[in-house]
XYZ file of N, CA and C in Angstrom:
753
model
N -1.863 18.160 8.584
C -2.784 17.086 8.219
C -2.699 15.960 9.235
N -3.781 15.310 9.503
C -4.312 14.141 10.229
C -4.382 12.786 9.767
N -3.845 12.062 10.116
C -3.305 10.661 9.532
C -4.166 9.856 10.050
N -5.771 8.939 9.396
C -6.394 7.887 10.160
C -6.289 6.582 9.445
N -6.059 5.706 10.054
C -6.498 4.152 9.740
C -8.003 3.601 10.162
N -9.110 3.317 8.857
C -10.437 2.705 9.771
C -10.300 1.367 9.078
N -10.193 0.945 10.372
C -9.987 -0.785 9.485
C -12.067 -1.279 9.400
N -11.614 -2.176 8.515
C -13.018 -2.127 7.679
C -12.757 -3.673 7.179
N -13.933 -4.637 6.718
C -13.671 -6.007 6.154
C -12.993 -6.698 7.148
N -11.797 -7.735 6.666
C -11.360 -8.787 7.256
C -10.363 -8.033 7.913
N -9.356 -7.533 6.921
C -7.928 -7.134 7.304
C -7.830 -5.585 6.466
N -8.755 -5.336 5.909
C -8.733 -3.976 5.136
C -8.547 -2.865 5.889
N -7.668 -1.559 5.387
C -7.676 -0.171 6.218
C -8.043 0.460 4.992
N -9.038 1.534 5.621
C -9.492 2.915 4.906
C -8.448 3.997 5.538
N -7.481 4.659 4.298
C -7.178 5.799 5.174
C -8.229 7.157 4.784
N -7.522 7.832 6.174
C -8.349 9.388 5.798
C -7.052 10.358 6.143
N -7.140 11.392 5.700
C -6.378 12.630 6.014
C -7.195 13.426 6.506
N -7.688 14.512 7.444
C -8.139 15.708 7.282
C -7.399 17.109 7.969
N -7.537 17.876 7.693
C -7.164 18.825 7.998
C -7.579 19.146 9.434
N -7.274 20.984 9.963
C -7.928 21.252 11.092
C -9.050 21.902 10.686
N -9.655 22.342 9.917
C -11.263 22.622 9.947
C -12.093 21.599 9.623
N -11.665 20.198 10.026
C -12.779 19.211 9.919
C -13.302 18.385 8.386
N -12.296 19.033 7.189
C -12.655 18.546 6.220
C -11.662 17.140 5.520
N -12.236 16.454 5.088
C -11.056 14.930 4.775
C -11.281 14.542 3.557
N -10.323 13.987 3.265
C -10.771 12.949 2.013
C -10.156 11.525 2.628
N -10.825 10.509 1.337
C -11.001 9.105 1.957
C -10.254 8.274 0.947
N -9.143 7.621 1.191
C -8.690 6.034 0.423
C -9.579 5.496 0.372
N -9.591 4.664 -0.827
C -9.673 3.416 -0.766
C -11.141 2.575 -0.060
N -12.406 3.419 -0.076
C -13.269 3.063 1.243
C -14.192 1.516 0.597
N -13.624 0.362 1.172
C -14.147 -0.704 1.124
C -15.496 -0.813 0.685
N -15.864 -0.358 2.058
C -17.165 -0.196 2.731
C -17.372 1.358 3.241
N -18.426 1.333 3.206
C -19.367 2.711 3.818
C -19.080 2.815 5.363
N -20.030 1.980 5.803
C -20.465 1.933 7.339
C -19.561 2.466 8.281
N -17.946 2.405 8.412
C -17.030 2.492 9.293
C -16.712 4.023 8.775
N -16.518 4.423 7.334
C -16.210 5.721 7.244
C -17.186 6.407 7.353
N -18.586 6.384 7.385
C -19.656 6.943 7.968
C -19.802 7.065 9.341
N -19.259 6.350 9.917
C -19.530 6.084 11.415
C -17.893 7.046 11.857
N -16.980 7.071 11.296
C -15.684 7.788 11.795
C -16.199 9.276 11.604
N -17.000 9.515 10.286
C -16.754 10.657 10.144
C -17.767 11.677 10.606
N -19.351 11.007 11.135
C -20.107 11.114 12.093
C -19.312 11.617 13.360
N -18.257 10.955 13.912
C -17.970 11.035 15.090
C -17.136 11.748 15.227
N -16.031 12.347 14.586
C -15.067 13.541 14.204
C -16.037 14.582 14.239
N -16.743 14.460 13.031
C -17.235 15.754 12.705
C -16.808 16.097 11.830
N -16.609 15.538 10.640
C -15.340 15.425 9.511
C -16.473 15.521 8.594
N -16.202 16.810 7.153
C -16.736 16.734 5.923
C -15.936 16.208 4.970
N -16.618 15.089 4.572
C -15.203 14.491 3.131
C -15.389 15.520 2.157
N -14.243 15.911 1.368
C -14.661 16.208 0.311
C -13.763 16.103 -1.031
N -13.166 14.221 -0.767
C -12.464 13.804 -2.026
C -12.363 12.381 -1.378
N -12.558 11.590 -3.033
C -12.324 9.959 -2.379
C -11.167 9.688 -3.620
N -9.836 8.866 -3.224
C -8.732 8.753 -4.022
C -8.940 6.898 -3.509
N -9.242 6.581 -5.271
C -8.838 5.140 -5.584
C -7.792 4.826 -6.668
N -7.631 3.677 -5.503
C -5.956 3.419 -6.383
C -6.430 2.102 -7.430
N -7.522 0.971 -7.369
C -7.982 0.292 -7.978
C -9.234 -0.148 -7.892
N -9.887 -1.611 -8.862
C -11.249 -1.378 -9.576
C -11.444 -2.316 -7.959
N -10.364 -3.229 -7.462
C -11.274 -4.312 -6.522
C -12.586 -3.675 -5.525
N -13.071 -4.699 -5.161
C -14.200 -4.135 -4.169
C -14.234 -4.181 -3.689
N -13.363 -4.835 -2.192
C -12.988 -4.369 -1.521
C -11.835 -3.025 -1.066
N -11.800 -2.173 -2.159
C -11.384 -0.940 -1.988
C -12.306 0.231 -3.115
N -13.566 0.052 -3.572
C -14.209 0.375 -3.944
C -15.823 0.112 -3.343
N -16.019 -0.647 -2.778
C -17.236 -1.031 -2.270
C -18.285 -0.124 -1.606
N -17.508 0.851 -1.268
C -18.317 2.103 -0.361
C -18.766 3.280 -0.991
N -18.116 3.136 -2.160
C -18.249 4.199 -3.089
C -19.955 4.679 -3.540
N -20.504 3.801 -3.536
C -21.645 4.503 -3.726
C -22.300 5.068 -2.700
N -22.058 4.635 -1.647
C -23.023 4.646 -0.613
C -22.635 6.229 -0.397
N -21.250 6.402 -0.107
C -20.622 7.288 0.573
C -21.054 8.713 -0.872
N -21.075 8.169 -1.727
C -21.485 9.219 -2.722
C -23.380 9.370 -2.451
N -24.197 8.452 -2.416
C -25.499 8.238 -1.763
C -25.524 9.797 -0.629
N -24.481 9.801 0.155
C -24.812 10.616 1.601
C -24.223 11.780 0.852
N -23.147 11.972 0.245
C -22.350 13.270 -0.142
C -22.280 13.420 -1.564
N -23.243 13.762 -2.328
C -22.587 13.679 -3.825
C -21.947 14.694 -4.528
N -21.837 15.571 -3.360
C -20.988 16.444 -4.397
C -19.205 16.383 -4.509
N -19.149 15.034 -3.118
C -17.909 14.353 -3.413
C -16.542 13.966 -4.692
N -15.856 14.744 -4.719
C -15.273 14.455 -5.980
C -14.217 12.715 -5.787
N -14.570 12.217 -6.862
C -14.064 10.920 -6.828
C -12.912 10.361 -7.892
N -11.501 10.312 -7.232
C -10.237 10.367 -8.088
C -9.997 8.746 -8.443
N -9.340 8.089 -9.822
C -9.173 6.704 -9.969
C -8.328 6.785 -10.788
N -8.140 5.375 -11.212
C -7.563 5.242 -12.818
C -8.933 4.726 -13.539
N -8.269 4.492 -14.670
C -9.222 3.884 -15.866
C -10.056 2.981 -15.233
N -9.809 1.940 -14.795
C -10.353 1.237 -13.943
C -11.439 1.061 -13.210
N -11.717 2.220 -12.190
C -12.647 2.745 -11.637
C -13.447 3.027 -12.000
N -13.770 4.085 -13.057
C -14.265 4.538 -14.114
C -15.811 4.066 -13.877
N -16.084 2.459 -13.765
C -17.899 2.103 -13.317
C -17.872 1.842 -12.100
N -16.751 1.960 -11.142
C -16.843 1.761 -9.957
C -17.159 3.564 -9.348
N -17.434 4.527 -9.869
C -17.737 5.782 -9.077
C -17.003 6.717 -9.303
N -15.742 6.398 -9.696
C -14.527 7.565 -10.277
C -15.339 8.581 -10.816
N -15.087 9.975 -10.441
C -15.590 11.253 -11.795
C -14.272 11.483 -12.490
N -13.173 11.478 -11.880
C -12.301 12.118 -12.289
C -10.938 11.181 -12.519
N -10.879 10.994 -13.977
C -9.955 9.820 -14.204
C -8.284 10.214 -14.288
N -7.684 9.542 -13.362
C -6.562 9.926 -13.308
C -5.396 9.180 -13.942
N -4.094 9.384 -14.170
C -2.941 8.205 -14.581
C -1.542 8.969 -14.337
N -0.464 7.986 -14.250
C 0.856 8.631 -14.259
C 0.952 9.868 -14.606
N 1.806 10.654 -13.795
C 2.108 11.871 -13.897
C 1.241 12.998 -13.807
N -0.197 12.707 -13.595
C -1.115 13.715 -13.501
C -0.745 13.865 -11.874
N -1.383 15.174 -11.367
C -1.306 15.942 -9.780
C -2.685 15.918 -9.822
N -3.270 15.493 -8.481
C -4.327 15.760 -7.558
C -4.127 16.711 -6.469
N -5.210 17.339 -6.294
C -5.049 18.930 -5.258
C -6.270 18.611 -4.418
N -6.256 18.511 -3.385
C -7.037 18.388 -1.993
C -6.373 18.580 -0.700
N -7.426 19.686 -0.426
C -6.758 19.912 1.012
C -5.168 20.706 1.017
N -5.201 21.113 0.309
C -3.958 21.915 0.037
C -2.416 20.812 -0.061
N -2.629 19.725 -0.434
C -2.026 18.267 -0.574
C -1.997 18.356 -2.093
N -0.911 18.182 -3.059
C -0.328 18.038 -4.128
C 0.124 16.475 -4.219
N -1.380 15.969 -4.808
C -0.785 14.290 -4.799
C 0.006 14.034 -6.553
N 1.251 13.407 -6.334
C 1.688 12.945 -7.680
C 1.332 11.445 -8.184
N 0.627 11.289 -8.946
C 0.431 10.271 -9.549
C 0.833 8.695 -10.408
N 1.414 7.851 -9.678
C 2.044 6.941 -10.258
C 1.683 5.764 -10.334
N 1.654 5.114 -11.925
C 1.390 4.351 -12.227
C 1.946 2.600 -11.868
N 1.163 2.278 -11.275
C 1.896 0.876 -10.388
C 1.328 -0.481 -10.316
N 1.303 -1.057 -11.838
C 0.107 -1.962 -12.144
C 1.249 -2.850 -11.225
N 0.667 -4.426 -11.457
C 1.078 -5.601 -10.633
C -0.401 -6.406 -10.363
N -0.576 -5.715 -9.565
C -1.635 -6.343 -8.845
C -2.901 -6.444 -9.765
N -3.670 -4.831 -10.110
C -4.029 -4.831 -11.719
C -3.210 -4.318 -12.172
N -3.333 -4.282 -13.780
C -3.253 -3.894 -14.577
C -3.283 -2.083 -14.699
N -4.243 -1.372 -13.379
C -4.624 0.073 -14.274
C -4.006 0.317 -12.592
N -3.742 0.022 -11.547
C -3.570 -0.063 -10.290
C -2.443 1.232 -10.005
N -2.814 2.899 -9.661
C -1.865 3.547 -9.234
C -1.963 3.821 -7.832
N -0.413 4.843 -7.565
C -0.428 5.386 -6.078
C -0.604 6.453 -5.720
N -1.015 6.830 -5.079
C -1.099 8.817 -5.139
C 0.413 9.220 -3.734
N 0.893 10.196 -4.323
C 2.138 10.735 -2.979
C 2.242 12.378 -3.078
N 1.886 12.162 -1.415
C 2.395 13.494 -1.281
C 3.012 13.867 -0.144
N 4.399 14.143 -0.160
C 5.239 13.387 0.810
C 4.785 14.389 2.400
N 4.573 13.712 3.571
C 5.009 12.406 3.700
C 4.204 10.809 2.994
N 3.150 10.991 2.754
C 2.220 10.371 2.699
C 1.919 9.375 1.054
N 2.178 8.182 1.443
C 2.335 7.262 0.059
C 0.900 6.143 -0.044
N -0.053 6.257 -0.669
C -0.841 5.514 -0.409
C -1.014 5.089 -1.900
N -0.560 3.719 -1.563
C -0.264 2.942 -2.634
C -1.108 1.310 -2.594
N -2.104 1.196 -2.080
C -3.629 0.556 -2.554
C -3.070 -1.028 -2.185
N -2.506 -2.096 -3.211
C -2.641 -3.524 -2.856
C -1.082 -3.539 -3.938
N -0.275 -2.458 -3.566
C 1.369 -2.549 -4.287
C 2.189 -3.036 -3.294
N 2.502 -2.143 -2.542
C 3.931 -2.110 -1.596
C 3.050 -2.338 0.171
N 3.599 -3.705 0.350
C 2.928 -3.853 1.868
C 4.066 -4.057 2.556
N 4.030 -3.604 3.526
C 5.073 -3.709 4.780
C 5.844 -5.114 5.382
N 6.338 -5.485 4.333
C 7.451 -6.590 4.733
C 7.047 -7.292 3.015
N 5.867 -7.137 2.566
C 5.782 -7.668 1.481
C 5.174 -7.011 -0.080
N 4.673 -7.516 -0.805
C 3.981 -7.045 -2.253
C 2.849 -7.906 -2.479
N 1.769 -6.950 -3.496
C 0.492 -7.302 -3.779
C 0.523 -8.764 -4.475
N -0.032 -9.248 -4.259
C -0.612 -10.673 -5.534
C -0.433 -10.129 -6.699
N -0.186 -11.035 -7.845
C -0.409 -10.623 -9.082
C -1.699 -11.049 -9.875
N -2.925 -10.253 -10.075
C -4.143 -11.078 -10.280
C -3.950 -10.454 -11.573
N -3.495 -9.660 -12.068
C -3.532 -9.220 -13.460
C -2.565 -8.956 -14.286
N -1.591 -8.485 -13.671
C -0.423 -7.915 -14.155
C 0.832 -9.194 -14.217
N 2.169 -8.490 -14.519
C 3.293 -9.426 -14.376
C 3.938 -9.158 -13.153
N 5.238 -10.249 -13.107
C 6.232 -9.862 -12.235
C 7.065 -8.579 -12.316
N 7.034 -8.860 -13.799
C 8.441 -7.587 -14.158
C 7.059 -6.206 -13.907
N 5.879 -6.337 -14.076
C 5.210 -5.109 -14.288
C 5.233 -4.631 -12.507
N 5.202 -5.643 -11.608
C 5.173 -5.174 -10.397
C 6.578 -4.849 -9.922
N 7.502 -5.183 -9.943
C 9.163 -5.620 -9.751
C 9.682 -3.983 -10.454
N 8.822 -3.252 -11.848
C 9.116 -1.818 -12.059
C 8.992 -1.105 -11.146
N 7.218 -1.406 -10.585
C 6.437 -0.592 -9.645
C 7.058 -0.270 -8.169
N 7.700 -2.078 -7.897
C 8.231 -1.426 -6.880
C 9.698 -0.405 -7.110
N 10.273 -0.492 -7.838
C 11.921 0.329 -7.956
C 11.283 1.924 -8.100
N 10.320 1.774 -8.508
C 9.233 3.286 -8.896
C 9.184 4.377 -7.416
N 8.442 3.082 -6.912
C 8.200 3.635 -5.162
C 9.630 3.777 -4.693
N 10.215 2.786 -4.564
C 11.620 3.057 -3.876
C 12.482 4.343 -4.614
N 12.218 5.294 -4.837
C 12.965 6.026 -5.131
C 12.536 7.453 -4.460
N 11.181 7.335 -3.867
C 10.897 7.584 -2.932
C 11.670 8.282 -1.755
N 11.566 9.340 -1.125
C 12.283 9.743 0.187
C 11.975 8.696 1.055
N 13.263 8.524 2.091
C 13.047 7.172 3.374
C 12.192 7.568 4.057
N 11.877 8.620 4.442
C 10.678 9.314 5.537
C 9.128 8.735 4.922
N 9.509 8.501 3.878
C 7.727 8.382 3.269
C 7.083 7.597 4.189
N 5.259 7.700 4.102
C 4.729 7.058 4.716
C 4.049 5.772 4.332
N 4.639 4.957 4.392
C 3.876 3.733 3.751
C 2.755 3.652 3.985
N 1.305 4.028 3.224
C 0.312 3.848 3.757
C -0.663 2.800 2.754
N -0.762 1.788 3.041
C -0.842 0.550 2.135
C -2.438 -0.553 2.856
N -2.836 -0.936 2.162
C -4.620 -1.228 2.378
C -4.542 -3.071 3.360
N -3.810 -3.407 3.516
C -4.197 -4.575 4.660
C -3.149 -4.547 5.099
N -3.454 -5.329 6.862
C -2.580 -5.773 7.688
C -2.332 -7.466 7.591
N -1.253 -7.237 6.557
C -0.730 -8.127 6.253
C 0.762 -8.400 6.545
N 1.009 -7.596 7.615
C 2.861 -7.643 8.048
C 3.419 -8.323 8.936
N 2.756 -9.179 9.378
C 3.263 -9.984 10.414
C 3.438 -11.509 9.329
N 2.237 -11.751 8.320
C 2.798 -12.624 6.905
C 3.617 -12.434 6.831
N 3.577 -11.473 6.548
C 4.938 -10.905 5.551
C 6.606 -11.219 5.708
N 6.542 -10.827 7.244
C 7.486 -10.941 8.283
C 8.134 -12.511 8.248
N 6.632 -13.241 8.550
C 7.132 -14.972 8.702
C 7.924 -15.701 7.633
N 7.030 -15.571 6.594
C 7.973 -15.589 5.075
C 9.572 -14.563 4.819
N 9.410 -13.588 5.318
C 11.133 -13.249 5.233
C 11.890 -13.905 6.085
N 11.557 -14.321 7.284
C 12.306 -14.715 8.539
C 12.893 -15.891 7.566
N 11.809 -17.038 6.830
C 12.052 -18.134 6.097
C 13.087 -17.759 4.900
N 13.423 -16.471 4.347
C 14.227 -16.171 3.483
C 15.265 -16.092 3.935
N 15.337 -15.484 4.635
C 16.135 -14.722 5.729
C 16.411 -14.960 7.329
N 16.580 -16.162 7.849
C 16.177 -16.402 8.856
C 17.603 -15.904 10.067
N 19.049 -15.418 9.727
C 19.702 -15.070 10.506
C 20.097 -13.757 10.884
N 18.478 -13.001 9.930
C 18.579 -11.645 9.545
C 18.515 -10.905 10.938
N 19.028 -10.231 11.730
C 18.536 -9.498 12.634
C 17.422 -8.692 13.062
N 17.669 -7.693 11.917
C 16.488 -6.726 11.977
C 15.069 -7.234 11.399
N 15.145 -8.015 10.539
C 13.902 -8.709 10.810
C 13.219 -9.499 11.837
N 14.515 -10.459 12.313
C 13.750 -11.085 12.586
C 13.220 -10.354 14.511
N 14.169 -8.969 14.557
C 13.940 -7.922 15.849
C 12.121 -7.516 15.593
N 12.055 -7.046 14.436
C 10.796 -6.465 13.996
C 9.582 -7.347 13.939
N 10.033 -8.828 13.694
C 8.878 -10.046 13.465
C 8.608 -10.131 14.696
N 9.045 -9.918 15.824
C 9.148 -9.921 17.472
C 8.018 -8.957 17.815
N 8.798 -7.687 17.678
C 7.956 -6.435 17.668
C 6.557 -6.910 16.916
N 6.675 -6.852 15.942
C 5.031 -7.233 15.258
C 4.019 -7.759 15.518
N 4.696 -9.087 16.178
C 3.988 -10.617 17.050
C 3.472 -9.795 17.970
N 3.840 -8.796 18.879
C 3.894 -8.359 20.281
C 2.245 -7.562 19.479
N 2.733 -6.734 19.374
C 1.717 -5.645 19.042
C 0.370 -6.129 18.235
N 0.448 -6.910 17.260
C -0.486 -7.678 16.836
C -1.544 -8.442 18.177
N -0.375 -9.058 18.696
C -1.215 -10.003 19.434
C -2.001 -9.018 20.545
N -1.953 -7.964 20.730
C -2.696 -6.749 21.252
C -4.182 -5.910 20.391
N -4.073 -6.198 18.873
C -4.612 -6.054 18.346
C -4.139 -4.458 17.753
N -2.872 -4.261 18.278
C -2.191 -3.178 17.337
C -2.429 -2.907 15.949
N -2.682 -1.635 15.375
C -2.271 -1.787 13.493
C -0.313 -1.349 13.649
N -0.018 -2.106 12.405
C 1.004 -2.279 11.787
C 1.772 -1.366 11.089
N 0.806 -0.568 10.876
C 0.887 0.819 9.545
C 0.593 1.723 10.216
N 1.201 2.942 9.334
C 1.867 2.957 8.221
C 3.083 2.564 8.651
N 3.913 2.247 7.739
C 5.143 2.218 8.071
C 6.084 3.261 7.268
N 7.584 2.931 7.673
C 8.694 3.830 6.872
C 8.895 3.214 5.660
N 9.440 4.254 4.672
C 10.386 3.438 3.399
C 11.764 2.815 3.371
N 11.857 4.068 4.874
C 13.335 3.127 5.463
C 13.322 2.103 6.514
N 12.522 1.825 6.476
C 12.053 0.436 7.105
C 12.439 -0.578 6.261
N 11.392 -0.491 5.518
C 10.618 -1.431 4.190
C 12.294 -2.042 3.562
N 12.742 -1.180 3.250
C 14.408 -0.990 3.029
C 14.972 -2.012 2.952
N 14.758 -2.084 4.762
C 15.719 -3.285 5.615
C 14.611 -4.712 5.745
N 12.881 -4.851 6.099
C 12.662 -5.939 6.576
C 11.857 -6.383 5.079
N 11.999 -5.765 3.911
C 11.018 -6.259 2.748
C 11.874 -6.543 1.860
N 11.577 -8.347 1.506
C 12.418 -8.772 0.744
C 12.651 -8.540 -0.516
N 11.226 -7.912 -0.938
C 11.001 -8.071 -2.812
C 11.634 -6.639 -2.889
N 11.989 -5.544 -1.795
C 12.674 -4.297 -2.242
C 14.530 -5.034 -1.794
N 14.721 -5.859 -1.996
C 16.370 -6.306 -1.691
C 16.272 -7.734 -2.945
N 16.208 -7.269 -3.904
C 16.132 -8.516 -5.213
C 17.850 -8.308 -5.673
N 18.544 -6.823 -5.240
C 19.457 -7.166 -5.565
C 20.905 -7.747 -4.448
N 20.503 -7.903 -3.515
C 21.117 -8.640 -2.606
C 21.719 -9.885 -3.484
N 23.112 -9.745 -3.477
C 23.754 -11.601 -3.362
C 23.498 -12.546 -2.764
N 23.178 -12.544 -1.286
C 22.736 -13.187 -0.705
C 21.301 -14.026 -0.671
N 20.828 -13.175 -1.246
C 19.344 -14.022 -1.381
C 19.697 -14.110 -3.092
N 20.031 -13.841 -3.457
C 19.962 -14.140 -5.213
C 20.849 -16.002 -5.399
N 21.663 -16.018 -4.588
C 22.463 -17.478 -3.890
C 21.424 -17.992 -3.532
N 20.606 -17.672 -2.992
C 19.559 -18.360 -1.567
C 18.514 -19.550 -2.757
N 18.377 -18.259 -3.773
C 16.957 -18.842 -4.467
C 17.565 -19.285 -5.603
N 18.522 -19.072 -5.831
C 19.161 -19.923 -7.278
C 19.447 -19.196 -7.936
N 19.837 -17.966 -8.499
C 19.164 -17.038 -9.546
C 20.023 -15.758 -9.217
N 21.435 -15.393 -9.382
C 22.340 -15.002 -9.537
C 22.475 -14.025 -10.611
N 21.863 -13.210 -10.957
C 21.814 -12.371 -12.059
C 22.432 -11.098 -12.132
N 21.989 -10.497 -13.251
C 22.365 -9.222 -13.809
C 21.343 -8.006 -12.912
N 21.660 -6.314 -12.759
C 20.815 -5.603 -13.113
C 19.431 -6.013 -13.755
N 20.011 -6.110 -15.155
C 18.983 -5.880 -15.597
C 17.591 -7.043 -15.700
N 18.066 -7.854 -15.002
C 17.033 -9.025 -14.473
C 16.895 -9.319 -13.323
N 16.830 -8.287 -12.106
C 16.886 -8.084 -11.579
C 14.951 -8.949 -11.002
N 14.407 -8.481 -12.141
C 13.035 -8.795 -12.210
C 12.579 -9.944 -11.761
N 13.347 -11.060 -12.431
C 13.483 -12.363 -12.242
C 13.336 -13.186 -11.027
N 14.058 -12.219 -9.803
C 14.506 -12.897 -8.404
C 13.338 -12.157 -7.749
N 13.225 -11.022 -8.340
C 11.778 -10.922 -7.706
C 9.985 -11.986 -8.183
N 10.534 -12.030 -9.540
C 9.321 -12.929 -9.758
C 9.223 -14.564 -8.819
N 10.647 -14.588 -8.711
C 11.228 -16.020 -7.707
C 10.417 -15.865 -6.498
N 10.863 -14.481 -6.105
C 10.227 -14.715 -4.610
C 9.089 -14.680 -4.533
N 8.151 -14.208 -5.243
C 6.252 -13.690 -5.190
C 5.828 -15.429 -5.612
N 6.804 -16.181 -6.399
C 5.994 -17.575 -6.740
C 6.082 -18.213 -5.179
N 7.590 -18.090 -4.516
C 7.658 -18.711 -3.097
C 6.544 -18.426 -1.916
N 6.481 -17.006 -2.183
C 5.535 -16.324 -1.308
C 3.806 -16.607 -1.471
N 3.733 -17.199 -2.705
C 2.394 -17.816 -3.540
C 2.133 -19.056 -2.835
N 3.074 -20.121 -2.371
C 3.408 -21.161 -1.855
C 3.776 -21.402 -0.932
N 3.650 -20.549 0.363
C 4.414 -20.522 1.618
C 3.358 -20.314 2.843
């Protein structure tokens, strides 16, 4: 399988997978125009669109792209459902495309109905787990995102973080501020700056990355649990993460 990023909108990526006989399916497609225009130019037949949520900027293309192909099958959660979904998906259900066995996990935060599809290597997990950081909470809780992420992290390190904006060089600046004598971050915030300022993408990244430069997956660190006040247990573990997404709200 074939790994694409079409960046689309402000900071948005559409991924695609396809195989070698030319056939793909599509993340997340914002917008039409760019995955029409990629897949024009490949030579690529879609023939599956996997949404991880209802926003519209990761739904927005959906009709169009169903407009040109309708016999497109279209995977979601509940959510989706008037955004174009045929086929409603949730935790623990398997998706089959392309000879790809996606497992299904449920990873509200951001919304409420918001899952990831994995099939390793490949983790495409919508507006959850971003590369140095985590989604907004427009619907959900802390503790509901703070599950989601321990969910993903359990994850093989090889996985592919494949996550919907380039938002990692943020991400980066705000840990450096958490973390500012950190090495490997602040090696990677270097790296990032560099490549960005080239107009590089960022993604996908590793899980064993994410590991080391993403703060909200290190809530149980002493060191930052000292940092932010908030010295806890296991099992509130939740807490120091809700700490950091209010800092990160404000920064």
């Amino acid at each position: 399988m074939n790994l694409t990023s079409i960046p689309a909108l402000q900071d948005n990526y559409i991924w695609t997978l396809n195989d070698d006989e030319g056939r793909c399916l599509i993340v997340d497609p914002g917008e039409a125009t760019p995955v029409l225009h990629t897949l024009e130019k490949n030579q690529w037949q879609p023939v599956a669109i996997l949404l991880t949520h209802h926003h519209h900027d990761h739904v927005g293309g959906v009709a169009e792209l169903l407009a040109r192909y309708p016999a497109l099958e279209v995977y979601g959660p509940e959510e989706t459902r008037s955004k174009g979904a045929k086929t409603i998906v949730s935790e623990g259900d398997t998706v089959s495309v392309l000879g790809c066995n996606f497992t299904i996990y449920a990873t509200p935060g951001h919304t409420l109905g918001h899952i990831s599809y994995f099939s390793f290597p490949y983790l495409f997990c919508g507006d959850t787990l971003f590369s140095g950081g985590c989604g907004r909470l427009f619907e959900g809780t802390a503790k509901q995102m703070f599950d989601s992420f321990q969910k993903l992290n359990q994850l093989p390190e090889e996985t592919l973080v494949c996550c919907a904006h380039e938002y990692t060089l943020s991400n980066l600046t705000f840990a450096l501020a958490i973390y500012p004598q950190e090495v490997e971050i602040a090696r990677y915030y270097r790296e990032i700056k560099e490549l960005r300022a080239k107009n590089g993408i960022s993604l996908p990244t590793k899980l064993a990355l994410e590991r080391k430069i993403n703060v909200f997956l290190r809530t149980q660190d002493i060191e930052l649990q000292k940092q932010i006040g908030l010295e806890t247990t296991p099992q509130h573990e939740w807490q120091v993460f809700a700490a950091l997404r209010e800092k990160k709200d404000a920064f």
